[in-house]
Short mmCIF file of C-alpha atoms in Angstrom, two decimals:
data_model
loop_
_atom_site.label_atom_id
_atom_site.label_comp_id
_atom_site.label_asym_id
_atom_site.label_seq_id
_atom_site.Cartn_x
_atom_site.Cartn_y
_atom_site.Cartn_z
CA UNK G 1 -68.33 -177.21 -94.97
CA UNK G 2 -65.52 -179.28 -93.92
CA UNK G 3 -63.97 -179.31 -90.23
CA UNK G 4 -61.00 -177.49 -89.40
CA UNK G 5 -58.44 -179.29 -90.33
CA UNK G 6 -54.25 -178.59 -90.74
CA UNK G 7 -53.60 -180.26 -94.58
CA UNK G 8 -50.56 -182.24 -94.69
CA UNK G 9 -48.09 -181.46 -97.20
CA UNK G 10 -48.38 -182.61 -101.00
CA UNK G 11 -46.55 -182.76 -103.56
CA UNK G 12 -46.74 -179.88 -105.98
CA UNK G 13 -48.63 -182.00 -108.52
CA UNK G 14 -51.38 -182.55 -106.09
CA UNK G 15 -51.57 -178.69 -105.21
CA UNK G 16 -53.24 -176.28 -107.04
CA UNK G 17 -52.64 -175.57 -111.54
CA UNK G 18 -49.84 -173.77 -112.47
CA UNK G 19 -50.73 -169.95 -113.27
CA UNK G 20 -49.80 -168.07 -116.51
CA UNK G 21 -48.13 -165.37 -115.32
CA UNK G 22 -45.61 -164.89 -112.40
CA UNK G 23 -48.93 -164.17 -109.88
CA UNK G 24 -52.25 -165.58 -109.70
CA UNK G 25 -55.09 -163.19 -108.66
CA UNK G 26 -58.54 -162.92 -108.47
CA UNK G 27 -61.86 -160.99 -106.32
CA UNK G 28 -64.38 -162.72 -104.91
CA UNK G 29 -68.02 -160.42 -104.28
CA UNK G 30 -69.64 -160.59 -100.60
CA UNK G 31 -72.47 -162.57 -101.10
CA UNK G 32 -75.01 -163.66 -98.27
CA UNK G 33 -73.16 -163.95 -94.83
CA UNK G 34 -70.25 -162.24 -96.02
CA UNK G 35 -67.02 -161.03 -94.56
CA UNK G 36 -68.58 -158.85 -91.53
CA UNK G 37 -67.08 -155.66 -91.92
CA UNK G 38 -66.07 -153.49 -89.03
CA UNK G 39 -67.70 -150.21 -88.35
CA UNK G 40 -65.94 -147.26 -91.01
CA UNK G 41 -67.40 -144.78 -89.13
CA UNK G 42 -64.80 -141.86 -88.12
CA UNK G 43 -63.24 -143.23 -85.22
CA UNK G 44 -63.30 -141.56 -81.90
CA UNK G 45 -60.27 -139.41 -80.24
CA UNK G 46 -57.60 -141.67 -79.40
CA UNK G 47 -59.48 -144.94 -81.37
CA UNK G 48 -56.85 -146.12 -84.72
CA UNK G 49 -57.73 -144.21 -87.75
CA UNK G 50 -59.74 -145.36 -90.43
CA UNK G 51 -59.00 -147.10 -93.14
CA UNK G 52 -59.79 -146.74 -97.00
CA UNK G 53 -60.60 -150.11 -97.21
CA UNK G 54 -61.73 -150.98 -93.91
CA UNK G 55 -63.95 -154.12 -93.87
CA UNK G 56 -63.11 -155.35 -97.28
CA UNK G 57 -61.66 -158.84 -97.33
CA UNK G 58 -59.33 -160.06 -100.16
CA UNK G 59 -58.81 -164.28 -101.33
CA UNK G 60 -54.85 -163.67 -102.53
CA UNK G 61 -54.88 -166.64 -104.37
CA UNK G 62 -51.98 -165.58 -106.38
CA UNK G 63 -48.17 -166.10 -106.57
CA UNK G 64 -44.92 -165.00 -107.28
CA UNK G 65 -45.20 -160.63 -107.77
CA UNK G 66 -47.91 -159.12 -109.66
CA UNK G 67 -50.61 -160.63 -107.33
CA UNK G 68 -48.75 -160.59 -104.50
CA UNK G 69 -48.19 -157.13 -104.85
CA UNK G 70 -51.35 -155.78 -105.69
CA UNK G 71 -53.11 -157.51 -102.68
CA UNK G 72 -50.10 -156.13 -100.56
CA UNK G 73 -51.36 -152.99 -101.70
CA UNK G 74 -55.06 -153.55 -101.09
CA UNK G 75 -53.55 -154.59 -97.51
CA UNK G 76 -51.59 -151.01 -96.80
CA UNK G 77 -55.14 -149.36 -97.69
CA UNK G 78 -57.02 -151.36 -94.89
CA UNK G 79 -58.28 -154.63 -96.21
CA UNK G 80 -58.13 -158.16 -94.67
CA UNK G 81 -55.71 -160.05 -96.82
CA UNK G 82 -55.76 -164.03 -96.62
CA UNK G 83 -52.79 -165.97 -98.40
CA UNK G 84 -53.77 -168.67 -99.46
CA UNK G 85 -50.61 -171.12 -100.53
CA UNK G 86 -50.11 -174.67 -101.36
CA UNK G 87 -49.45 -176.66 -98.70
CA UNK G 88 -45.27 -177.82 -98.65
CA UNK G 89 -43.92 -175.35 -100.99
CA UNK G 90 -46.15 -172.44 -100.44
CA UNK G 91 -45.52 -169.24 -103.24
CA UNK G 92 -42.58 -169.79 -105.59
CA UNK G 93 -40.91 -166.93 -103.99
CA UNK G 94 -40.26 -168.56 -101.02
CA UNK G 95 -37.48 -170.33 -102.37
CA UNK G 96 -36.21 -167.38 -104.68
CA UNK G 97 -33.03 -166.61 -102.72
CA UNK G 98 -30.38 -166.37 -101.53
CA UNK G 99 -31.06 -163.82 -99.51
CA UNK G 100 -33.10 -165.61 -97.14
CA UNK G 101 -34.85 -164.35 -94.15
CA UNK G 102 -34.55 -166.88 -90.96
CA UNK G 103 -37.84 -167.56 -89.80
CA UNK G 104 -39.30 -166.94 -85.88
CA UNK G 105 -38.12 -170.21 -83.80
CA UNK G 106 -40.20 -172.62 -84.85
CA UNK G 107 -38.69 -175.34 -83.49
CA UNK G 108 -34.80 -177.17 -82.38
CA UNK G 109 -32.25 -176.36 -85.13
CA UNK G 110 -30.24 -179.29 -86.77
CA UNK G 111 -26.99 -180.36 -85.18
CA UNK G 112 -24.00 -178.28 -86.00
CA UNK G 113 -22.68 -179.66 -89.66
CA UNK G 114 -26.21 -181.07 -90.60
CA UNK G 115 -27.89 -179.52 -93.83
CA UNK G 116 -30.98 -177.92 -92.99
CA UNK G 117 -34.29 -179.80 -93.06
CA UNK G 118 -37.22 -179.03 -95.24
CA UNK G 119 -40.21 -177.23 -93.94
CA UNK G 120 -43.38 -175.59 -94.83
CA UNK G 121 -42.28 -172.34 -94.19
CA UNK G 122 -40.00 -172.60 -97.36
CA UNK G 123 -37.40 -174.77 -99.19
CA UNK G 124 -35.30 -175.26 -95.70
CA UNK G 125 -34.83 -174.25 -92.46
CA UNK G 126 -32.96 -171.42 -93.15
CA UNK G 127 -36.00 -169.42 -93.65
CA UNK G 128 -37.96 -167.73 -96.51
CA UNK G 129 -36.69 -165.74 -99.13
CA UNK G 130 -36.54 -161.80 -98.72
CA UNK G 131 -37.95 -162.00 -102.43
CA UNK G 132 -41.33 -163.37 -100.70
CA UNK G 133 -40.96 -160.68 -97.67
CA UNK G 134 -41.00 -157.55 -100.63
CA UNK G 135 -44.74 -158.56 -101.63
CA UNK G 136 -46.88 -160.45 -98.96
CA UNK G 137 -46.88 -157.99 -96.22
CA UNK G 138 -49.88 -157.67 -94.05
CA UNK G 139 -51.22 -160.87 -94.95
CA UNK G 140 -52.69 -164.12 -93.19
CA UNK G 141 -51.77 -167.60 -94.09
CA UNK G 142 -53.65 -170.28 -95.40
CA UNK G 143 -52.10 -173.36 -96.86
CA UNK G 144 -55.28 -175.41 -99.17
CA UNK G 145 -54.45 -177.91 -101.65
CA UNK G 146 -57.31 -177.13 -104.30
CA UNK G 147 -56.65 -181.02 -105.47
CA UNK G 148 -58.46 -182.29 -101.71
CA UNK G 149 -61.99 -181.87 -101.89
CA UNK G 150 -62.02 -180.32 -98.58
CA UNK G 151 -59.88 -178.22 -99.58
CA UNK G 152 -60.82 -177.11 -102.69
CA UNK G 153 -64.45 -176.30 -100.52
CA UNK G 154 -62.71 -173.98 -97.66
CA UNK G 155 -61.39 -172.06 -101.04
CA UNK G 156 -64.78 -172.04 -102.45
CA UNK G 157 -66.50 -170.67 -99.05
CA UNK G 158 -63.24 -168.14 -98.89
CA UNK G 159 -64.54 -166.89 -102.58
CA UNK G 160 -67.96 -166.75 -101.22
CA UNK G 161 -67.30 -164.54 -98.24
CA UNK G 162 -64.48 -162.58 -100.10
CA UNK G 163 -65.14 -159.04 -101.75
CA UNK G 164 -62.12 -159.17 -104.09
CA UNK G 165 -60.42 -162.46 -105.01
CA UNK G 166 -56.94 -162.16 -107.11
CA UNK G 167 -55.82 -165.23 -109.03
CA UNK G 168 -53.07 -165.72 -111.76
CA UNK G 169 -53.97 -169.47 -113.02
CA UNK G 170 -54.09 -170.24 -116.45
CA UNK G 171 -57.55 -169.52 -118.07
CA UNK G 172 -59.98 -172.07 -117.44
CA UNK G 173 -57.67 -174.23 -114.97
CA UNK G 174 -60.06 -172.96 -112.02
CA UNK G 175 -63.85 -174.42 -113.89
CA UNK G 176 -62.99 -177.63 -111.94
CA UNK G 177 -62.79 -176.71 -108.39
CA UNK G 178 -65.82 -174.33 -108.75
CA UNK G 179 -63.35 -170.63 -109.09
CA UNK G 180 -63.71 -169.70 -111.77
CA UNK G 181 -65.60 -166.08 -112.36
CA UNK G 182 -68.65 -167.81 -113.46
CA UNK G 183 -68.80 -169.97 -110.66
CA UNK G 184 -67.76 -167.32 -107.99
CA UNK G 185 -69.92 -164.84 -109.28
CA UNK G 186 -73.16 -166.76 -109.32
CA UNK G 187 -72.38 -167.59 -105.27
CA UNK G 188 -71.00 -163.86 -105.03
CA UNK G 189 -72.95 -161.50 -107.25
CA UNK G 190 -70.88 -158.69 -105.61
CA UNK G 191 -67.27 -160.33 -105.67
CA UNK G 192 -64.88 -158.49 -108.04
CA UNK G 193 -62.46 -161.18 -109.44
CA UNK G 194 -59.50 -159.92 -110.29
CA UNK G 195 -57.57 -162.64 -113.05
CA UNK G 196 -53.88 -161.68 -114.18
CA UNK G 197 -52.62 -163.41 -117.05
CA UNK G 198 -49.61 -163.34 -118.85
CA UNK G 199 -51.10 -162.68 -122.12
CA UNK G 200 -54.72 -162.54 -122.09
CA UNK G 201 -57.18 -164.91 -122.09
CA UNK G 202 -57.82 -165.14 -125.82
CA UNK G 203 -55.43 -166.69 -128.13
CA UNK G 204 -52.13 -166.29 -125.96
CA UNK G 205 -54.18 -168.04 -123.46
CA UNK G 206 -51.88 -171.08 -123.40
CA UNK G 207 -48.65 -168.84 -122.81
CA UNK G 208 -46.83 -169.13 -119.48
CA UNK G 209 -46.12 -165.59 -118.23
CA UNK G 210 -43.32 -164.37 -116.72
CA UNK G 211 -41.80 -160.49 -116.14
CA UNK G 212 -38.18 -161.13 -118.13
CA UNK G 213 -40.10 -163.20 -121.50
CA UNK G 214 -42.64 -160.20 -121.33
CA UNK G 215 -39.53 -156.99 -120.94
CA UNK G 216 -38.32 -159.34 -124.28
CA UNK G 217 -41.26 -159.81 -126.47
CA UNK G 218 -43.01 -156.75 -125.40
CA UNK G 219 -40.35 -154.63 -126.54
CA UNK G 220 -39.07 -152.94 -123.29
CA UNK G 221 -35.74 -154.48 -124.06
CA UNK G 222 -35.49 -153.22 -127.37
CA UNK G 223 -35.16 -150.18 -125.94
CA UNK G 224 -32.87 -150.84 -123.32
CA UNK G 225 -29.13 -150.55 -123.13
CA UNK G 226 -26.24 -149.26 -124.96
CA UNK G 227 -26.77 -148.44 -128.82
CA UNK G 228 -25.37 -151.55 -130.22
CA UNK G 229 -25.04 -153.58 -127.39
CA UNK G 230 -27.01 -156.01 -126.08
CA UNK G 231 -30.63 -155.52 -125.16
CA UNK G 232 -30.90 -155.75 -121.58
CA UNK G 233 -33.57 -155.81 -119.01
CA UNK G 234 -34.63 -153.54 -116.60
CA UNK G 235 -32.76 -154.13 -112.60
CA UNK G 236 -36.65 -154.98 -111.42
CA UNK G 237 -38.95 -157.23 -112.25
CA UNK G 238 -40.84 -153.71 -113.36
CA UNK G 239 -43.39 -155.69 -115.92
CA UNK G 240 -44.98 -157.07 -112.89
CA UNK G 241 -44.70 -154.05 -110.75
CA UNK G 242 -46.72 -152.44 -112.94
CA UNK G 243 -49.04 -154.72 -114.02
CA UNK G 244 -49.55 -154.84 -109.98
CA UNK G 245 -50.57 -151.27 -110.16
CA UNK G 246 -53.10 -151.62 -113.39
CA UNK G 247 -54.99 -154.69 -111.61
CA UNK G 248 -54.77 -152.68 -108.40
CA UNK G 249 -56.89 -149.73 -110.26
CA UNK G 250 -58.80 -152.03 -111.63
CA UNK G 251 -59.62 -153.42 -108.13
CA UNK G 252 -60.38 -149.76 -107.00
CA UNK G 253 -62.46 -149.13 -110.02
CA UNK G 254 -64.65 -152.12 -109.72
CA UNK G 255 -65.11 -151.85 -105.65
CA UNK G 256 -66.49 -148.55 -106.39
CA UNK G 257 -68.93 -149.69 -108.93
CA UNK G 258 -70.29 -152.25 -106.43
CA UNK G 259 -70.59 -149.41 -104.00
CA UNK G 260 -73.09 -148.07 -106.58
CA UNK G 261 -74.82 -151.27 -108.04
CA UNK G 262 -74.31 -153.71 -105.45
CA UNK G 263 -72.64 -155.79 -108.54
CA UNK G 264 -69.16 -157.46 -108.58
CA UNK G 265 -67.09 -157.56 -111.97
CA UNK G 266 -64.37 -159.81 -113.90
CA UNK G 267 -61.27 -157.48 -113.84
CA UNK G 268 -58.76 -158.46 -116.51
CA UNK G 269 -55.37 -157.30 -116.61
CA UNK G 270 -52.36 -159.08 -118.34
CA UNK G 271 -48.67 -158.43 -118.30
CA UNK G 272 -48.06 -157.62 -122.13
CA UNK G 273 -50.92 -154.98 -121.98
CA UNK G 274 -49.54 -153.49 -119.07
CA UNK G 275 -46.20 -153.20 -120.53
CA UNK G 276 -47.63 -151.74 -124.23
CA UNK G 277 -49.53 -149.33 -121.97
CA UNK G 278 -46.17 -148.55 -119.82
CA UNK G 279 -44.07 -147.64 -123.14
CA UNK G 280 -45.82 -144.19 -123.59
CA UNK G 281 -43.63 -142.36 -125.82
CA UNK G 282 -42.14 -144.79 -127.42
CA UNK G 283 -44.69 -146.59 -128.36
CA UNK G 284 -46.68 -143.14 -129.65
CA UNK G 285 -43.45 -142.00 -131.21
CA UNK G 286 -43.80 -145.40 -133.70
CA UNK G 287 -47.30 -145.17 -134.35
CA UNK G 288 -46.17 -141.50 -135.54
CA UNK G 289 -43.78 -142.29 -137.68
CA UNK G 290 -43.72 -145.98 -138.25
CA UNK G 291 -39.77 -146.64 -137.50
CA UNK G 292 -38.78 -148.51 -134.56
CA UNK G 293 -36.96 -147.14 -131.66
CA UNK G 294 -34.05 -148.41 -130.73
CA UNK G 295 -31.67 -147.88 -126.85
CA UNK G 296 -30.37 -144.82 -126.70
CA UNK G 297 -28.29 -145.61 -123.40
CA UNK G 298 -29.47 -142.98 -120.71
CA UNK G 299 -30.45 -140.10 -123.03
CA UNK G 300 -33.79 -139.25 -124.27
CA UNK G 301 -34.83 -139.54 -127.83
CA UNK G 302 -36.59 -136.18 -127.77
CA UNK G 303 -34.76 -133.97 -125.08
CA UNK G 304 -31.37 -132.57 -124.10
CA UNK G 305 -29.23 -132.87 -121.97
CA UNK G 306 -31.35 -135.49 -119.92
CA UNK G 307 -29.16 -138.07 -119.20
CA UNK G 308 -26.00 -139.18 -117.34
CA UNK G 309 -23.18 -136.88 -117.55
CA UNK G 310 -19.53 -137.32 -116.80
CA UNK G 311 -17.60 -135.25 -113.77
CA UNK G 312 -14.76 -135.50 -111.76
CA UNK G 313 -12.87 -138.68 -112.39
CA UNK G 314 -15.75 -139.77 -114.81
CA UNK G 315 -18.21 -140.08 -111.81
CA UNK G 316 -21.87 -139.45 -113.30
CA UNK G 317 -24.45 -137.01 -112.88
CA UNK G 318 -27.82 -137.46 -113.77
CA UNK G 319 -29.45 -134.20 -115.19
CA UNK G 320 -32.73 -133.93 -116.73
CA UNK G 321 -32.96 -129.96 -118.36
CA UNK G 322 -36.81 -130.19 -119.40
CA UNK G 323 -37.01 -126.76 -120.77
CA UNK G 324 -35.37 -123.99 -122.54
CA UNK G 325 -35.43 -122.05 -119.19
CA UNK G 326 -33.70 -124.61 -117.41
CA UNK G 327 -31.05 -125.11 -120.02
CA UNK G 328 -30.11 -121.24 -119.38
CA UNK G 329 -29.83 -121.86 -115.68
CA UNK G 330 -27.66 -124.49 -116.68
CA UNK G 331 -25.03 -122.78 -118.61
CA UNK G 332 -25.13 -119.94 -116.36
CA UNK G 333 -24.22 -122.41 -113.06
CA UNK G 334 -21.30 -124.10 -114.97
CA UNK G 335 -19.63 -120.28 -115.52
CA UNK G 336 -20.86 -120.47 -119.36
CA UNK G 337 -23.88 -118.68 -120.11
CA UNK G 338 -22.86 -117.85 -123.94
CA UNK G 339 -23.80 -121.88 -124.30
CA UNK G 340 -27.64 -121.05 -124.09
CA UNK G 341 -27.06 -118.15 -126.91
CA UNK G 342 -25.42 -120.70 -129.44
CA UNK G 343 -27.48 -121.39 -131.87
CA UNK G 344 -26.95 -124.72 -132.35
CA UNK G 345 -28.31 -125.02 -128.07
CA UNK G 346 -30.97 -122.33 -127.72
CA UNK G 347 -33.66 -124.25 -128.42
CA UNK G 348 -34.23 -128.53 -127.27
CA UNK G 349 -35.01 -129.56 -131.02
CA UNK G 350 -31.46 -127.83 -131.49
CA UNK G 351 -29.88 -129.42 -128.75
CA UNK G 352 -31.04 -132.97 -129.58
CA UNK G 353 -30.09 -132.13 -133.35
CA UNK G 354 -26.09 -131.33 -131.75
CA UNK G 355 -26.52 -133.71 -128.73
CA UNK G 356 -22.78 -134.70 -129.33
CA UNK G 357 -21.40 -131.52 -129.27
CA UNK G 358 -23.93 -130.22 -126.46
CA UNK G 359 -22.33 -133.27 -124.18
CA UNK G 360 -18.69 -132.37 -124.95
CA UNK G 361 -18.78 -129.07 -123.98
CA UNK G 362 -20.95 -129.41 -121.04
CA UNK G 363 -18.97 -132.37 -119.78
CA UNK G 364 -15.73 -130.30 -120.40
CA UNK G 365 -16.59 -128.43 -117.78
CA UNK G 366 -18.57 -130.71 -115.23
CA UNK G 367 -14.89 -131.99 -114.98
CA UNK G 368 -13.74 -129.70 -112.38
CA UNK G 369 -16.25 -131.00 -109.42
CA UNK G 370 -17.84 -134.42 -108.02
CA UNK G 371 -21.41 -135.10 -108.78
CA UNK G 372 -22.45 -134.40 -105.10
CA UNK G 373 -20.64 -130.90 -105.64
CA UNK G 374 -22.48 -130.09 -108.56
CA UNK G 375 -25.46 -131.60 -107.23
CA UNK G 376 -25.47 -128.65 -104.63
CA UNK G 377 -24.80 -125.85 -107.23
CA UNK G 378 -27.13 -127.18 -109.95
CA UNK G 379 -30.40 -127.56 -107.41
CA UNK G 380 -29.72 -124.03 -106.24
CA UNK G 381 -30.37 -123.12 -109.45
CA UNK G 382 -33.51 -125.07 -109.92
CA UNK G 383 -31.77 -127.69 -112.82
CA UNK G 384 -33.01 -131.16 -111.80
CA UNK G 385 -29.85 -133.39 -111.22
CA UNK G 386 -28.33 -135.88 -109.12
CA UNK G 387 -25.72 -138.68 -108.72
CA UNK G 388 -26.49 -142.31 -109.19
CA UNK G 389 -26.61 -143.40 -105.82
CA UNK G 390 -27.17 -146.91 -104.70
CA UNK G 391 -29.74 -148.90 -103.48
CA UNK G 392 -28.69 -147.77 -99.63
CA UNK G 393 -28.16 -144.10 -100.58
CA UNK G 394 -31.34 -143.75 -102.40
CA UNK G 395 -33.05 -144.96 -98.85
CA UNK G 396 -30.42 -143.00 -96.96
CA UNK G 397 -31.34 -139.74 -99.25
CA UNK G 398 -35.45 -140.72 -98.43
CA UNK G 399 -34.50 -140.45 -94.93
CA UNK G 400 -32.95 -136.98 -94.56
CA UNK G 401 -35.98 -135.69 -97.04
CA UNK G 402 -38.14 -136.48 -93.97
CA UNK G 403 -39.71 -139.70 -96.24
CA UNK G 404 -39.66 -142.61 -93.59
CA UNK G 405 -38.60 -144.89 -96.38
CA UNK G 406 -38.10 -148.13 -93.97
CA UNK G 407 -41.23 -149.65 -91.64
CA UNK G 408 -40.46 -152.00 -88.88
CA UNK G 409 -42.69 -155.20 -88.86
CA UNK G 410 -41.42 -157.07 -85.70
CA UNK G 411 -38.16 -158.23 -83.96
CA UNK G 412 -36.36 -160.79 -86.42
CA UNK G 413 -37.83 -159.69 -89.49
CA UNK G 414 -36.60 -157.76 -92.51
CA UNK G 415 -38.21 -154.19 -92.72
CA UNK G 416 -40.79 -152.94 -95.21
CA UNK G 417 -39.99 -150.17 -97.53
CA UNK G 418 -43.13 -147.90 -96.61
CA UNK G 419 -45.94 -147.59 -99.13
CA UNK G 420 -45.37 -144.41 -100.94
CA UNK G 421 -49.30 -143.33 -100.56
CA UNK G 422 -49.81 -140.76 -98.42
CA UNK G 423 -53.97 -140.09 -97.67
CA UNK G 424 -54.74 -137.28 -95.22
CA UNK G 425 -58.19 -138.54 -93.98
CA UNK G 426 -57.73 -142.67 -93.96
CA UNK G 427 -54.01 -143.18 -93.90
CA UNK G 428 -52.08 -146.26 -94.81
CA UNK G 429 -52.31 -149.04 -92.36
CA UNK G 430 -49.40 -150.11 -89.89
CA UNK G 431 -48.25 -153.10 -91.78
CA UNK G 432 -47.56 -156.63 -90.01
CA UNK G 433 -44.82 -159.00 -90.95
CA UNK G 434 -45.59 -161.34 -94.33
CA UNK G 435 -46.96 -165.13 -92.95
CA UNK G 436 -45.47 -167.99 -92.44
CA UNK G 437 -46.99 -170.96 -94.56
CA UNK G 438 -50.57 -171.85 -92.94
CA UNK G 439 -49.61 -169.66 -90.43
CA UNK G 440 -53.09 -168.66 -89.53
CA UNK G 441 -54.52 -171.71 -90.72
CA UNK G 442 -56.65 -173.47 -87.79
CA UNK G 443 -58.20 -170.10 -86.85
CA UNK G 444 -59.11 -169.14 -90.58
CA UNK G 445 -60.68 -173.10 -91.23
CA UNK G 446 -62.47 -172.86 -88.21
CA UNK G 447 -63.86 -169.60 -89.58
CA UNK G 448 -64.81 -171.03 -92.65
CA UNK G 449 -66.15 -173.58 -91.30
CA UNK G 450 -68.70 -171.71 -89.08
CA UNK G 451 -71.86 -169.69 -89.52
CA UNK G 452 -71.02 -167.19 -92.57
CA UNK G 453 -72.14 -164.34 -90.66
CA UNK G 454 -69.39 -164.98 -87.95
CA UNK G 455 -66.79 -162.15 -87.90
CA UNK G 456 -62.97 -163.25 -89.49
CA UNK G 457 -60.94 -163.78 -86.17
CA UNK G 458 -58.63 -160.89 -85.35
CA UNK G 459 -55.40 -160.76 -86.48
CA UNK G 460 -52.74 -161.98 -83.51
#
C-alpha cells in the first residue's frame, strides 16, 4: 500500500473516466481484514441507538444524483459512507449553481473587488453548490485520482475493505485500475457492487446518461404537459431520484443475501429501466390497448375529478375523488348533492366519459371560496384536496403536521430535508454536514494504508 499522502490537483483528464449516467456507483464485499464493524448489539440505557446498517461501510465512488443519493441513503440507515472525488474538481455538482453554499473558513478571503480564487472545495471560493449539499450528506471525503498508481491502489484497498461499493462509470472503463466487479469480487467475495448506468450495459452501453435525455426518450415527457403543448419535464431531476431508490433496494436486497451466504453480488440498475418501471399505468394502459398516451395536463386518464380545479379568482385546488363514495361527499360539501344522482356523474367511468361538463359545474361553484377555504370544508368531509403550495409552504405545512421536515447539520451550513423513513427499533441516523473535497483525506489514507484489520477512524 502506498503512504499517506494529500494528491495534488489534476486536471480532469488525468482523474478518473467519465460515467454513463449522471452518478457512478458501485459495492465492494468485506473480504479478509475488512471494515471492522462496531458492536450492533442493543445498546445500553442512555448509549445512541442502533443503527440498521451499523458497521457496514460504503466506497461512493459515484457522481452527480443517482449515486449520490442512494449512498446518502445507505448513510441515514447507519453505514460509513466514504466520498471518494477527483482531486480539483471533485463531483460535477459542486459547480451546479448558483445557489452556492459558502464553505467553513478555510482560509483569508480575496481583497474586496478581486474575483474569487479556485479551490478544491469547488469551482471558487464562494463555496459549493447547494445542488451537491441535497445528496452527499453524512459522508467522508476522499479526493484519489484513479490515473496515479497510488491512487488508483488506496481505491483498490477501499474496494477491498468496503461491503457495498456504488459506481456510475461507463461499462468496462474500471478493468484498468483493477474495479471492476470481476476484479473487486475476486479480492471481496462478499462486496455487493452496485453499477448504475444510463442504459444498461448491453448494447446502449456506449450512451452517456443523464436524468432530462432519459424523462425524453423514455417517454415520461410524452406524457407531460398541456394537451398540445410542448412536452415538458418533470421540476426534479425525478429519473435519478428514482433510479436512487431501485439501486438502493437492490443494495438492501443483496446485503441481505450475504447475510445468508456470506456472498457479495453485481447489482445492476440503469436509469431507462427505472423510468419504464416508474410509468405504471401508463405504460400497462399501452400494452392493453396498444395506443399511446398522450399529457393530459393535471387530470387522470382513468379518474374524475382528480386534478387541479379552479376557485376564487382562478386560484387552484388540487382534488383527487378516488371513489364513488367520495364523489358524493363531494357534491354534498359544495351545497349540490343532486350532482352525484346525475347520471352522466354517478359512476367514475361516467364522470371521465363527461369530464368537461363534470369540471364546469363543479368549478361553477368552487368559485365562491379560496382554495385554503375549501381546503377546510372538503377534508372535513374526508375528499382529499389541497392548494398548490410552494416549495416553502409544502415544508411549512410538514411542520405544523408534526413532520420535522428540516435537520440541522452544523452552524454555516444549509439544512437537510429529513429522511422520510421512520424505523421504530433502529432509527435513522443524526446526519452530519456533506464533505468538503478530501476533507477527511490524511486520516482515511493513513487508514488504508495500515493493517486491514485496523478500525476506520471516527468521524470528527
Amino acid at each position: 500500500m502506498p503512504q499517506p499522502h494529500r494528491p495534488q490537483p489534476r486536471p480532469p483528464a488525468d482523474a478518473a473516466p467519465e460515467p454513463t449516467s449522471a452518478e457512478p456507483t458501485g459495492t465492494e464485499p468485506p473480504g479478509a481484514g475488512a471494515y471492522t464493524a462496531p458492536p450492533t448489539d442493543a445498546a445500553p440505557p442512555g448509549a445512541a441507538p442502533a443503527r440498521a446498517l451499523d458497521g457496514i461501510l460504503v466506497a461512493d465512488f459515484s457522481r452527480v444524483l443517482a449515486g449520490p443519493l442512494a449512498a446518502a441513503t445507505l448513510a441515514d440507515l447507519g453505514a460509513e459512507v466514504i466520498k471518494v472525488e477527483r482531486p480539483g474538481t471533485g463531483d460535477d455538482t459542486r459547480a451546479w449553481g448558483p445557489p452556492f453554499v459558502a464553505d467553513p473558513p478555510s482560509g483569508e478571503e480575496p481583497p474586496s473587488g478581486e474575483e474569487p480564487a479556485p479551490h478544491e472545495g469547488g469551482a471558487s471560493r464562494r463555496g459549493t453548490a447547494a445542488y451537491f449539499d441535497a445528496a452527499n450528506r453524512s459522508k467522508r471525503g476522499l479526493a484519489l485520482d484513479l490515473g496515479d498508481p497510488d491512487d488508483a491502489a488506496a481505491a483498490r484497498e477501499l474496494a477491498r475493505r468496503a461491503d457495498v461499493l456504488i459506481e456510475n462509470f461507463r461499462p468496462g472503463s474500471l478493468a484498468k485500475y483493477g474495479l471492476d466487479h470481476t476484479a473487486t469480487r475476486a479480492a471481496n467475495p462478499g462486496l455487493v457492487h452496485c453499477t448504475i448506468t444510463g442504459f444498461g450495459s448491453g448494447a446502449g452501453a456506449r450512451l452517456p446518461g443523464y436524468d432530462f435525455v432519459v424523462q425524453a426518450v423514455g417517454g415520461l415527457m410524452s406524457i407531460t404537459g398541456e394537451p398540445g403543448g410542448t412536452p415538458l419535464k418533470a421540476g426534479v431531476a425525478l429519473v435519478d431520484v428514482l433510479t436512487a431508490k431501485d439501486a438502493t433496494t437492490g443494495i438492501l436486497a443483496a446485503l441481505r443475501h450475504r447475510d445468508r451466504t456470506g456472498q457479495g453480488q453485481l447489482v445492476e440498475v440503469n436509469l431507462l429501466s427505472s423510468l419504464l418501471g416508474s410509468l405504471v399505468n401508463q405504460a400497462s394502459g399501452h400494452l392493453a390497448t396498444g395506443r399511446d398516451p398522450g399529457p393530459m395536463g393535471n387530470r387522470h386518464p382513468s379518474i374524475a375529478p382528480y386534478e387541479t380545479l379552479a376557485c376564487r379568482d382562478g386560484q387552484l385546488l388540487a382534488v383527487a375523488v378516488g371513489n364513488d363514495r367520495q364523489f358524493r361527499e363531494l357534491a354534498r360539501a359544495l351545497g349540490a348533492p343532486e350532482l352525484a344522482e346525475d347520471a352522466r356523474f354517478a359512476r367514475n367511468e361516467d364522470r371521465v366519459q363527461n369530464r368537461t361538463d363534470l369540471i364546469k359545474a363543479l368549478e361553477r361553484r368552487l368559485a365562491s371560496d379560496t382554495p385554503h377555504g375549501w381546503t377546510e370544508r372538503l377534508t372535513a368531509a374526508s375528499v382529499p384536496c389541497g392548494p398548490v403550495n410552494t416549495v416553502s409552504e409544502a415544508l411549512e405545512l410538514a411542520q405544523r403536521l408534526g413532520l420535522d421536515p428540516v435537520t440541522p447539520v452544523g452552524e454555516g451550513r444549509i439544512p437537510q430535508v429529513t429522511s422520510p423513513l421512520r424505523l421504530s427499533g433502529t432509527p435513522v441516523a443524526q446526519p452530519f454536514a456533506p464533505p468538503r473535497l478530501d476533507e477527511h483525506g490524511t486520516a482515511l489514507r493513513t487508514w488504508l494504508s495500515g493493517p486491514a484489520d485496523h478500525p476506520l477512524p471516527p468521524h470528527v
